[in-house]
């Protein structure tokens, strides 16, 4: 089943100078824009680590499924993402 993804999502130039990006690991810094471009029209993506890996970086061997929960925690700590639970699943915005 194909999921709704906003096409043509553009990353802001300010992302490169955001001090929060300098406080996360290189893996987290790589994962963040890959998540951003795969979000739906409301800026959401599944919070399931397996789905995050599959949707954002399935061919990047340097980021393992086992790495995803810690990388998400790094991004959440820097307030780059918000992780929350719905009635059915975890989500990220």
PDB file of N, CA and C in Angstrom:
ATOM      1  N   UNK A   1       0.844  -1.189   0.000  1.00  0.00           N
ATOM      2  CA  UNK A   1       0.000   0.000   0.000  1.00  0.00           C
ATOM      3  C   UNK A   1       0.882   1.243   0.000  1.00  0.00           C
ATOM      4  N   UNK A   2       0.632   2.124  -0.909  1.00  0.00           N
ATOM      5  CA  UNK A   2       1.411   3.351  -1.024  1.00  0.00           C
ATOM      6  C   UNK A   2       0.926   4.364   0.002  1.00  0.00           C
ATOM      7  N   UNK A   3       1.869   4.998   0.680  1.00  0.00           N
ATOM      8  CA  UNK A   3       1.503   5.993   1.683  1.00  0.00           C
ATOM      9  C   UNK A   3       1.562   7.391   1.094  1.00  0.00           C
ATOM     10  N   UNK A   4       0.814   8.301   1.666  1.00  0.00           N
ATOM     11  CA  UNK A   4       0.786   9.679   1.185  1.00  0.00           C
ATOM     12  C   UNK A   4       2.059  10.389   1.620  1.00  0.00           C
ATOM     13  N   UNK A   5       2.809  10.884   0.672  1.00  0.00           N
ATOM     14  CA  UNK A   5       4.031  11.620   0.940  1.00  0.00           C
ATOM     15  C   UNK A   5       3.953  12.941   0.195  1.00  0.00           C
ATOM     16  N   UNK A   6       4.328  14.001   0.865  1.00  0.00           N
ATOM     17  CA  UNK A   6       4.356  15.295   0.209  1.00  0.00           C
ATOM     18  C   UNK A   6       5.469  15.284  -0.825  1.00  0.00           C
ATOM     19  N   UNK A   7       5.165  15.574  -2.039  1.00  0.00           N
ATOM     20  CA  UNK A   7       6.165  15.578  -3.109  1.00  0.00           C
ATOM     21  C   UNK A   7       6.831  16.951  -3.193  1.00  0.00           C
ATOM     22  N   UNK A   8       8.089  16.937  -3.547  1.00  0.00           N
ATOM     23  CA  UNK A   8       8.805  18.189  -3.727  1.00  0.00           C
ATOM     24  C   UNK A   8       9.098  18.921  -2.432  1.00  0.00           C
ATOM     25  N   UNK A   9       9.206  18.180  -1.339  1.00  0.00           N
ATOM     26  CA  UNK A   9       9.490  18.833  -0.057  1.00  0.00           C
ATOM     27  C   UNK A   9      10.891  19.436  -0.108  1.00  0.00           C
ATOM     28  N   UNK A  10      10.989  20.693   0.277  1.00  0.00           N
ATOM     29  CA  UNK A  10      12.252  21.412   0.232  1.00  0.00           C
ATOM     30  C   UNK A  10      12.744  21.631   1.657  1.00  0.00           C
ATOM     31  N   UNK A  11      14.021  21.345   1.875  1.00  0.00           N
ATOM     32  CA  UNK A  11      14.634  21.586   3.181  1.00  0.00           C
ATOM     33  C   UNK A  11      15.080  23.039   3.253  1.00  0.00           C
ATOM     34  N   UNK A  12      14.868  23.671   4.400  1.00  0.00           N
ATOM     35  CA  UNK A  12      15.278  25.069   4.508  1.00  0.00           C
ATOM     36  C   UNK A  12      16.800  25.201   4.623  1.00  0.00           C
ATOM     37  N   UNK A  13      17.332  26.268   4.078  1.00  0.00           N
ATOM     38  CA  UNK A  13      18.769  26.521   4.150  1.00  0.00           C
ATOM     39  C   UNK A  13      19.217  26.668   5.600  1.00  0.00           C
ATOM     40  N   UNK A  14      18.340  27.162   6.452  1.00  0.00           N
ATOM     41  CA  UNK A  14      18.691  27.381   7.859  1.00  0.00           C
ATOM     42  C   UNK A  14      19.017  26.078   8.591  1.00  0.00           C
ATOM     43  N   UNK A  15      18.631  24.948   8.018  1.00  0.00           N
ATOM     44  CA  UNK A  15      18.951  23.661   8.635  1.00  0.00           C
ATOM     45  C   UNK A  15      20.461  23.495   8.774  1.00  0.00           C
ATOM     46  N   UNK A  16      21.209  23.987   7.813  1.00  0.00           N
ATOM     47  CA  UNK A  16      22.670  23.829   7.841  1.00  0.00           C
ATOM     48  C   UNK A  16      23.343  24.650   8.932  1.00  0.00           C
ATOM     49  N   UNK A  17      22.683  25.685   9.417  1.00  0.00           N
ATOM     50  CA  UNK A  17      23.280  26.521  10.464  1.00  0.00           C
ATOM     51  C   UNK A  17      22.556  26.400  11.803  1.00  0.00           C
ATOM     52  N   UNK A  18      21.579  25.517  11.891  1.00  0.00           N
ATOM     53  CA  UNK A  18      20.828  25.325  13.137  1.00  0.00           C
ATOM     54  C   UNK A  18      21.759  24.713  14.185  1.00  0.00           C
ATOM     55  N   UNK A  19      21.959  25.374  15.329  1.00  0.00           N
ATOM     56  CA  UNK A  19      22.876  24.845  16.341  1.00  0.00           C
ATOM     57  C   UNK A  19      22.468  23.466  16.867  1.00  0.00           C
ATOM     58  N   UNK A  20      21.180  23.145  16.804  1.00  0.00           N
ATOM     59  CA  UNK A  20      20.729  21.834  17.278  1.00  0.00           C
ATOM     60  C   UNK A  20      21.316  20.716  16.436  1.00  0.00           C
ATOM     61  N   UNK A  21      21.540  20.977  15.153  1.00  0.00           N
ATOM     62  CA  UNK A  21      22.122  19.959  14.284  1.00  0.00           C
ATOM     63  C   UNK A  21      23.567  19.649  14.680  1.00  0.00           C
ATOM     64  N   UNK A  22      24.245  20.611  15.244  1.00  0.00           N
ATOM     65  CA  UNK A  22      25.615  20.404  15.699  1.00  0.00           C
ATOM     66  C   UNK A  22      25.701  19.630  16.996  1.00  0.00           C
ATOM     67  N   UNK A  23      24.569  19.432  17.649  1.00  0.00           N
ATOM     68  CA  UNK A  23      24.543  18.713  18.930  1.00  0.00           C
ATOM     69  C   UNK A  23      24.144  17.252  18.793  1.00  0.00           C
ATOM     70  N   UNK A  24      23.905  16.808  17.574  1.00  0.00           N
ATOM     71  CA  UNK A  24      23.532  15.408  17.357  1.00  0.00           C
ATOM     72  C   UNK A  24      24.650  14.707  16.600  1.00  0.00           C
ATOM     73  N   UNK A  25      24.649  13.393  16.665  1.00  0.00           N
ATOM     74  CA  UNK A  25      25.654  12.602  15.961  1.00  0.00           C
ATOM     75  C   UNK A  25      25.481  12.754  14.448  1.00  0.00           C
ATOM     76  N   UNK A  26      26.502  12.355  13.718  1.00  0.00           N
ATOM     77  CA  UNK A  26      26.419  12.424  12.257  1.00  0.00           C
ATOM     78  C   UNK A  26      25.301  11.540  11.719  1.00  0.00           C
ATOM     79  N   UNK A  27      25.095  10.379  12.344  1.00  0.00           N
ATOM     80  CA  UNK A  27      24.007   9.499  11.896  1.00  0.00           C
ATOM     81  C   UNK A  27      22.658  10.174  12.089  1.00  0.00           C
ATOM     82  N   UNK A  28      22.464  10.824  13.239  1.00  0.00           N
ATOM     83  CA  UNK A  28      21.196  11.514  13.499  1.00  0.00           C
ATOM     84  C   UNK A  28      21.032  12.693  12.543  1.00  0.00           C
ATOM     85  N   UNK A  29      22.138  13.394  12.272  1.00  0.00           N
ATOM     86  CA  UNK A  29      22.088  14.531  11.343  1.00  0.00           C
ATOM     87  C   UNK A  29      21.745  14.076   9.928  1.00  0.00           C
ATOM     88  N   UNK A  30      22.145  12.879   9.555  1.00  0.00           N
ATOM     89  CA  UNK A  30      21.792  12.337   8.248  1.00  0.00           C
ATOM     90  C   UNK A  30      20.342  11.853   8.235  1.00  0.00           C
ATOM     91  N   UNK A  31      19.918  11.220   9.305  1.00  0.00           N
ATOM     92  CA  UNK A  31      18.561  10.677   9.368  1.00  0.00           C
ATOM     93  C   UNK A  31      17.499  11.777   9.329  1.00  0.00           C
ATOM     94  N   UNK A  32      17.756  12.902   9.989  1.00  0.00           N
ATOM     95  CA  UNK A  32      16.742  13.953  10.107  1.00  0.00           C
ATOM     96  C   UNK A  32      16.200  14.436   8.756  1.00  0.00           C
ATOM     97  N   UNK A  33      17.039  14.874   7.814  1.00  0.00           N
ATOM     98  CA  UNK A  33      16.464  15.324   6.535  1.00  0.00           C
ATOM     99  C   UNK A  33      15.839  14.180   5.738  1.00  0.00           C
ATOM    100  N   UNK A  34      16.337  12.968   5.923  1.00  0.00           N
ATOM    101  CA  UNK A  34      15.730  11.830   5.225  1.00  0.00           C
ATOM    102  C   UNK A  34      14.327  11.561   5.775  1.00  0.00           C
ATOM    103  N   UNK A  35      14.133  11.778   7.065  1.00  0.00           N
ATOM    104  CA  UNK A  35      12.791  11.653   7.639  1.00  0.00           C
ATOM    105  C   UNK A  35      11.909  12.790   7.115  1.00  0.00           C
ATOM    106  N   UNK A  36      12.453  13.992   7.105  1.00  0.00           N
ATOM    107  CA  UNK A  36      11.706  15.183   6.692  1.00  0.00           C
ATOM    108  C   UNK A  36      11.116  14.994   5.298  1.00  0.00           C
ATOM    109  N   UNK A  37      11.933  14.533   4.364  1.00  0.00           N
ATOM    110  CA  UNK A  37      11.456  14.414   2.985  1.00  0.00           C
ATOM    111  C   UNK A  37      10.492  13.249   2.786  1.00  0.00           C
ATOM    112  N   UNK A  38      10.368  12.379   3.788  1.00  0.00           N
ATOM    113  CA  UNK A  38       9.450  11.246   3.694  1.00  0.00           C
ATOM    114  C   UNK A  38       8.198  11.410   4.542  1.00  0.00           C
ATOM    115  N   UNK A  39       8.023  12.582   5.139  1.00  0.00           N
ATOM    116  CA  UNK A  39       6.824  12.837   5.949  1.00  0.00           C
ATOM    117  C   UNK A  39       5.600  13.028   5.058  1.00  0.00           C
ATOM    118  N   UNK A  40       4.432  12.845   5.659  1.00  0.00           N
ATOM    119  CA  UNK A  40       3.195  13.092   4.924  1.00  0.00           C
ATOM    120  C   UNK A  40       2.924  14.596   4.856  1.00  0.00           C
ATOM    121  N   UNK A  41       1.785  14.969   4.337  1.00  0.00           N
ATOM    122  CA  UNK A  41       1.457  16.384   4.153  1.00  0.00           C
ATOM    123  C   UNK A  41       1.359  17.167   5.464  1.00  0.00           C
ATOM    124  N   UNK A  42       1.141  16.473   6.574  1.00  0.00           N
ATOM    125  CA  UNK A  42       1.076  17.128   7.882  1.00  0.00           C
ATOM    126  C   UNK A  42       2.413  17.066   8.614  1.00  0.00           C
ATOM    127  N   UNK A  43       3.444  16.588   7.950  1.00  0.00           N
ATOM    128  CA  UNK A  43       4.769  16.529   8.558  1.00  0.00           C
ATOM    129  C   UNK A  43       4.946  15.369   9.514  1.00  0.00           C
ATOM    130  N   UNK A  44       4.194  14.293   9.303  1.00  0.00           N
ATOM    131  CA  UNK A  44       4.266  13.131  10.198  1.00  0.00           C
ATOM    132  C   UNK A  44       4.854  11.928   9.484  1.00  0.00           C
ATOM    133  N   UNK A  45       5.451  11.061  10.298  1.00  0.00           N
ATOM    134  CA  UNK A  45       5.982   9.795   9.815  1.00  0.00           C
ATOM    135  C   UNK A  45       5.810   8.786  10.947  1.00  0.00           C
ATOM    136  N   UNK A  46       5.756   7.532  10.621  1.00  0.00           N
ATOM    137  CA  UNK A  46       5.610   6.493  11.631  1.00  0.00           C
ATOM    138  C   UNK A  46       6.755   6.563  12.633  1.00  0.00           C
ATOM    139  N   UNK A  47       6.459   6.263  13.881  1.00  0.00           N
ATOM    140  CA  UNK A  47       7.476   6.237  14.926  1.00  0.00           C
ATOM    141  C   UNK A  47       8.069   4.861  15.140  1.00  0.00           C
ATOM    142  N   UNK A  48       7.622   3.882  14.378  1.00  0.00           N
ATOM    143  CA  UNK A  48       8.154   2.532  14.496  1.00  0.00           C
ATOM    144  C   UNK A  48       9.559   2.502  13.888  1.00  0.00           C
ATOM    145  N   UNK A  49      10.577   2.103  14.652  1.00  0.00           N
ATOM    146  CA  UNK A  49      11.954   2.110  14.141  1.00  0.00           C
ATOM    147  C   UNK A  49      12.134   1.314  12.847  1.00  0.00           C
ATOM    148  N   UNK A  50      11.456   0.175  12.725  1.00  0.00           N
ATOM    149  CA  UNK A  50      11.563  -0.611  11.486  1.00  0.00           C
ATOM    150  C   UNK A  50      11.018   0.177  10.298  1.00  0.00           C
ATOM    151  N   UNK A  51       9.902   0.851  10.499  1.00  0.00           N
ATOM    152  CA  UNK A  51       9.312   1.635   9.412  1.00  0.00           C
ATOM    153  C   UNK A  51      10.149   2.870   9.083  1.00  0.00           C
ATOM    154  N   UNK A  52      10.749   3.477  10.111  1.00  0.00           N
ATOM    155  CA  UNK A  52      11.623   4.628   9.869  1.00  0.00           C
ATOM    156  C   UNK A  52      12.808   4.192   9.008  1.00  0.00           C
ATOM    157  N   UNK A  53      13.428   3.076   9.348  1.00  0.00           N
ATOM    158  CA  UNK A  53      14.566   2.564   8.574  1.00  0.00           C
ATOM    159  C   UNK A  53      14.141   2.274   7.139  1.00  0.00           C
ATOM    160  N   UNK A  54      13.039   1.564   6.982  1.00  0.00           N
ATOM    161  CA  UNK A  54      12.576   1.177   5.649  1.00  0.00           C
ATOM    162  C   UNK A  54      12.211   2.393   4.796  1.00  0.00           C
ATOM    163  N   UNK A  55      11.554   3.394   5.397  1.00  0.00           N
ATOM    164  CA  UNK A  55      11.075   4.550   4.635  1.00  0.00           C
ATOM    165  C   UNK A  55      12.179   5.555   4.326  1.00  0.00           C
ATOM    166  N   UNK A  56      13.184   5.652   5.198  1.00  0.00           N
ATOM    167  CA  UNK A  56      14.141   6.743   5.052  1.00  0.00           C
ATOM    168  C   UNK A  56      15.516   6.342   4.542  1.00  0.00           C
ATOM    169  N   UNK A  57      15.999   5.199   4.960  1.00  0.00           N
ATOM    170  CA  UNK A  57      17.389   4.863   4.607  1.00  0.00           C
ATOM    171  C   UNK A  57      17.600   3.355   4.464  1.00  0.00           C
ATOM    172  N   UNK A  58      16.798   2.685   3.648  1.00  0.00           N
ATOM    173  CA  UNK A  58      16.922   1.228   3.545  1.00  0.00           C
ATOM    174  C   UNK A  58      18.253   0.777   2.957  1.00  0.00           C
ATOM    175  N   UNK A  59      18.911   1.617   2.195  1.00  0.00           N
ATOM    176  CA  UNK A  59      20.159   1.232   1.534  1.00  0.00           C
ATOM    177  C   UNK A  59      21.395   1.858   2.158  1.00  0.00           C
ATOM    178  N   UNK A  60      21.243   2.479   3.306  1.00  0.00           N
ATOM    179  CA  UNK A  60      22.390   3.067   3.999  1.00  0.00           C
ATOM    180  C   UNK A  60      22.812   2.088   5.082  1.00  0.00           C
ATOM    181  N   UNK A  61      23.883   1.361   4.818  1.00  0.00           N
ATOM    182  CA  UNK A  61      24.346   0.324   5.735  1.00  0.00           C
ATOM    183  C   UNK A  61      24.885   0.881   7.043  1.00  0.00           C
ATOM    184  N   UNK A  62      25.303   2.139   7.040  1.00  0.00           N
ATOM    185  CA  UNK A  62      25.849   2.751   8.250  1.00  0.00           C
ATOM    186  C   UNK A  62      24.809   3.061   9.301  1.00  0.00           C
ATOM    187  N   UNK A  63      23.540   3.051   8.932  1.00  0.00           N
ATOM    188  CA  UNK A  63      22.446   3.248   9.892  1.00  0.00           C
ATOM    189  C   UNK A  63      21.667   1.940   9.967  1.00  0.00           C
ATOM    190  N   UNK A  64      21.773   1.268  11.093  1.00  0.00           N
ATOM    191  CA  UNK A  64      21.098  -0.010  11.298  1.00  0.00           C
ATOM    192  C   UNK A  64      19.739   0.203  11.951  1.00  0.00           C
ATOM    193  N   UNK A  65      18.859  -0.780  11.796  1.00  0.00           N
ATOM    194  CA  UNK A  65      17.557  -0.704  12.477  1.00  0.00           C
ATOM    195  C   UNK A  65      17.761  -0.537  13.976  1.00  0.00           C
ATOM    196  N   UNK A  66      18.780  -1.195  14.500  1.00  0.00           N
ATOM    197  CA  UNK A  66      19.058  -1.117  15.939  1.00  0.00           C
ATOM    198  C   UNK A  66      19.494   0.288  16.370  1.00  0.00           C
ATOM    199  N   UNK A  67      20.004   1.089  15.440  1.00  0.00           N
ATOM    200  CA  UNK A  67      20.441   2.465  15.739  1.00  0.00           C
ATOM    201  C   UNK A  67      19.272   3.440  15.837  1.00  0.00           C
ATOM    202  N   UNK A  68      18.192   3.147  15.165  1.00  0.00           N
ATOM    203  CA  UNK A  68      17.094   4.120  14.991  1.00  0.00           C
ATOM    204  C   UNK A  68      16.535   4.635  16.321  1.00  0.00           C
ATOM    205  N   UNK A  69      16.208   3.780  17.306  1.00  0.00           N
ATOM    206  CA  UNK A  69      15.635   4.334  18.549  1.00  0.00           C
ATOM    207  C   UNK A  69      16.538   5.376  19.222  1.00  0.00           C
ATOM    208  N   UNK A  70      17.843   5.124  19.257  1.00  0.00           N
ATOM    209  CA  UNK A  70      18.764   6.082  19.872  1.00  0.00           C
ATOM    210  C   UNK A  70      18.865   7.359  19.041  1.00  0.00           C
ATOM    211  N   UNK A  71      18.852   7.231  17.732  1.00  0.00           N
ATOM    212  CA  UNK A  71      18.915   8.410  16.864  1.00  0.00           C
ATOM    213  C   UNK A  71      17.663   9.262  17.018  1.00  0.00           C
ATOM    214  N   UNK A  72      16.518   8.614  17.131  1.00  0.00           N
ATOM    215  CA  UNK A  72      15.274   9.356  17.350  1.00  0.00           C
ATOM    216  C   UNK A  72      15.307  10.084  18.693  1.00  0.00           C
ATOM    217  N   UNK A  73      15.869   9.433  19.699  1.00  0.00           N
ATOM    218  CA  UNK A  73      15.979  10.060  21.020  1.00  0.00           C
ATOM    219  C   UNK A  73      16.873  11.304  20.946  1.00  0.00           C
ATOM    220  N   UNK A  74      17.979  11.205  20.207  1.00  0.00           N
ATOM    221  CA  UNK A  74      18.860  12.370  20.025  1.00  0.00           C
ATOM    222  C   UNK A  74      18.096  13.528  19.385  1.00  0.00           C
ATOM    223  N   UNK A  75      17.371  13.235  18.330  1.00  0.00           N
ATOM    224  CA  UNK A  75      16.630  14.274  17.618  1.00  0.00           C
ATOM    225  C   UNK A  75      15.529  14.866  18.487  1.00  0.00           C
ATOM    226  N   UNK A  76      14.887  14.014  19.279  1.00  0.00           N
ATOM    227  CA  UNK A  76      13.832  14.497  20.172  1.00  0.00           C
ATOM    228  C   UNK A  76      14.415  15.356  21.291  1.00  0.00           C
ATOM    229  N   UNK A  77      15.564  14.973  21.828  1.00  0.00           N
ATOM    230  CA  UNK A  77      16.213  15.743  22.890  1.00  0.00           C
ATOM    231  C   UNK A  77      16.545  17.155  22.416  1.00  0.00           C
ATOM    232  N   UNK A  78      16.922  17.283  21.163  1.00  0.00           N
ATOM    233  CA  UNK A  78      17.248  18.600  20.596  1.00  0.00           C
ATOM    234  C   UNK A  78      16.003  19.323  20.064  1.00  0.00           C
ATOM    235  N   UNK A  79      14.839  18.740  20.280  1.00  0.00           N
ATOM    236  CA  UNK A  79      13.563  19.307  19.854  1.00  0.00           C
ATOM    237  C   UNK A  79      13.490  19.508  18.340  1.00  0.00           C
ATOM    238  N   UNK A  80      14.142  18.613  17.599  1.00  0.00           N
ATOM    239  CA  UNK A  80      14.028  18.621  16.148  1.00  0.00           C
ATOM    240  C   UNK A  80      12.813  17.819  15.698  1.00  0.00           C
ATOM    241  N   UNK A  81      12.407  16.856  16.509  1.00  0.00           N
ATOM    242  CA  UNK A  81      11.204  16.070  16.246  1.00  0.00           C
ATOM    243  C   UNK A  81      10.403  15.950  17.527  1.00  0.00           C
ATOM    244  N   UNK A  82       9.143  15.613  17.349  1.00  0.00           N
ATOM    245  CA  UNK A  82       8.270  15.326  18.487  1.00  0.00           C
ATOM    246  C   UNK A  82       7.752  13.905  18.288  1.00  0.00           C
ATOM    247  N   UNK A  83       8.024  13.033  19.254  1.00  0.00           N
ATOM    248  CA  UNK A  83       7.542  11.659  19.208  1.00  0.00           C
ATOM    249  C   UNK A  83       6.322  11.573  20.112  1.00  0.00           C
ATOM    250  N   UNK A  84       5.249  11.006  19.599  1.00  0.00           N
ATOM    251  CA  UNK A  84       4.037  10.892  20.399  1.00  0.00           C
ATOM    252  C   UNK A  84       3.295   9.606  20.044  1.00  0.00           C
ATOM    253  N   UNK A  85       2.390   9.217  20.910  1.00  0.00           N
ATOM    254  CA  UNK A  85       1.608   8.002  20.687  1.00  0.00           C
ATOM    255  C   UNK A  85       0.190   8.373  20.288  1.00  0.00           C
ATOM    256  N   UNK A  86      -0.320   7.662  19.291  1.00  0.00           N
ATOM    257  CA  UNK A  86      -1.726   7.785  18.929  1.00  0.00           C
ATOM    258  C   UNK A  86      -2.444   6.602  19.559  1.00  0.00           C
ATOM    259  N   UNK A  87      -3.727   6.472  19.302  1.00  0.00           N
ATOM    260  CA  UNK A  87      -4.464   5.338  19.852  1.00  0.00           C
ATOM    261  C   UNK A  87      -4.014   4.029  19.234  1.00  0.00           C
ATOM    262  N   UNK A  88      -3.379   4.094  18.074  1.00  0.00           N
ATOM    263  CA  UNK A  88      -2.984   2.873  17.368  1.00  0.00           C
ATOM    264  C   UNK A  88      -1.472   2.624  17.347  1.00  0.00           C
ATOM    265  N   UNK A  89      -0.673   3.684  17.312  1.00  0.00           N
ATOM    266  CA  UNK A  89       0.759   3.503  17.083  1.00  0.00           C
ATOM    267  C   UNK A  89       1.552   4.708  17.572  1.00  0.00           C
ATOM    268  N   UNK A  90       2.874   4.639  17.427  1.00  0.00           N
ATOM    269  CA  UNK A  90       3.742   5.777  17.678  1.00  0.00           C
ATOM    270  C   UNK A  90       3.864   6.589  16.396  1.00  0.00           C
ATOM    271  N   UNK A  91       4.036   7.887  16.559  1.00  0.00           N
ATOM    272  CA  UNK A  91       4.208   8.755  15.389  1.00  0.00           C
ATOM    273  C   UNK A  91       5.266   9.800  15.706  1.00  0.00           C
ATOM    274  N   UNK A  92       5.782  10.398  14.655  1.00  0.00           N
ATOM    275  CA  UNK A  92       6.789  11.455  14.779  1.00  0.00           C
ATOM    276  C   UNK A  92       6.299  12.636  13.944  1.00  0.00           C
ATOM    277  N   UNK A  93       6.481  13.811  14.496  1.00  0.00           N
ATOM    278  CA  UNK A  93       6.143  15.022  13.746  1.00  0.00           C
ATOM    279  C   UNK A  93       7.305  15.982  13.860  1.00  0.00           C
TER     280      UNK A  93
END
